[in-house]
C-alpha cells in the first residue's frame, strides 16, 4: 500500500513490443547502461500525451513506477527525440541497426556507463550524416567501438594469427587483420587495399566528429559496414536483421 517505489530513468528507446490493444512494452537503454523494460500504457490509443516520447530512438526522461511484474512508465519528458532520423528510410534503417547492436550488448541489472553516451552520439551522427557513405561509416564505427568495448576487439595492429606487421587481409575467424601467409590457411580471409586497412583502424580510433568530417567513398564505407556486420554477427552469435537491412540499401 503506497510502498511502490518510483524512479527516474534517462533512457533511449531501443525497442517496442505490442502489449494488448493499447499498450507497449519499451526496451530502454538507461543512462547507467542498464537495459530496462517498462510498460507504456495507452500509447497505442493515440491519446496518450507521452506517446511521442516513447517512439523508436527517442531519448527521454522517464518516470517509472515499480510494478509487481513489469515496471510502468507514468510520465516522460523529451531530452532528444532525434527527429533528424525520420527524414529518410536510410537513416531509419541505420538507427535501427544501431539499436539492434545496443540491445545485444546491454543487459538488465548490469550497468556500463560507456553504452548510453555512445549510442546517443551515434544516433546524432545518423542525423548529421550528409550522405549514404557517412551513414554506413557511422553504423560501422558504432558497431566496432561497442563490440571492442564489450570484449570483442578486432586485432588491427599486426597479423591476428602470427603478429606479422604486413597485414593485407581481414578475417573474422582469425580475429582481425591477417598477413598473406596466414590468409592461405584462413578460409574467410578477404584481401584488403591499404586504404581499407587504414579505415578499419579509423573506425576504432576516430571520434564521430572526425569520422563525419572525413572524406570517404561509398565503396569503402560499404566495405566497412559489411566487415562490421560480419564481426558483430559472429561475435554476438546473432542474426542481425536490422543490420542486414541497412547493408542491403
Ligand atoms: Zn600471419
Short mmCIF file of N, CA, C and O and ligand atoms in Angstrom, two decimals, residues 159-164 178-179 181-182, ligand 1:
data_model
loop_
_atom_site.label_atom_id
_atom_site.label_comp_id
_atom_site.label_asym_id
_atom_site.label_seq_id
_atom_site.Cartn_x
_atom_site.Cartn_y
_atom_site.Cartn_z
N UNK A 159 49.32 -9.07 -37.64
CA UNK A 159 48.52 -10.24 -38.01
C UNK A 159 47.94 -10.91 -36.76
O UNK A 159 48.64 -11.16 -35.79
N UNK A 160 46.62 -11.17 -36.80
CA UNK A 160 45.94 -11.76 -35.64
C UNK A 160 46.45 -13.16 -35.34
O UNK A 160 46.34 -13.64 -34.22
N UNK A 161 47.03 -13.83 -36.35
CA UNK A 161 47.50 -15.19 -36.14
C UNK A 161 48.97 -15.26 -35.74
O UNK A 161 49.34 -16.00 -34.85
N UNK A 162 49.84 -14.47 -36.43
CA UNK A 162 51.28 -14.62 -36.19
C UNK A 162 51.97 -13.33 -35.75
O UNK A 162 53.14 -13.35 -35.40
N UNK A 163 51.27 -12.20 -35.79
CA UNK A 163 51.88 -10.95 -35.33
C UNK A 163 52.64 -10.18 -36.41
O UNK A 163 53.09 -9.07 -36.16
N UNK A 164 52.78 -10.77 -37.60
CA UNK A 164 53.48 -10.10 -38.70
C UNK A 164 52.86 -8.72 -38.96
O UNK A 164 51.64 -8.57 -38.93
N UNK A 178 45.02 -10.17 -41.00
CA UNK A 178 45.99 -11.26 -41.10
C UNK A 178 46.97 -11.01 -42.26
O UNK A 178 46.65 -10.27 -43.19
N UNK A 179 48.13 -11.64 -42.18
CA UNK A 179 49.15 -11.49 -43.22
C UNK A 179 48.83 -12.45 -44.37
O UNK A 179 47.99 -13.34 -44.25
N UNK A 181 50.52 -14.86 -45.65
CA UNK A 181 50.84 -16.25 -45.39
C UNK A 181 49.76 -16.92 -44.54
O UNK A 181 49.28 -18.01 -44.85
N UNK A 182 49.31 -16.28 -43.47
CA UNK A 182 48.25 -16.84 -42.62
C UNK A 182 46.91 -16.87 -43.36
O UNK A 182 46.06 -17.72 -43.08
ZN1 LIG B 1 50.23 -14.05 -40.02
#
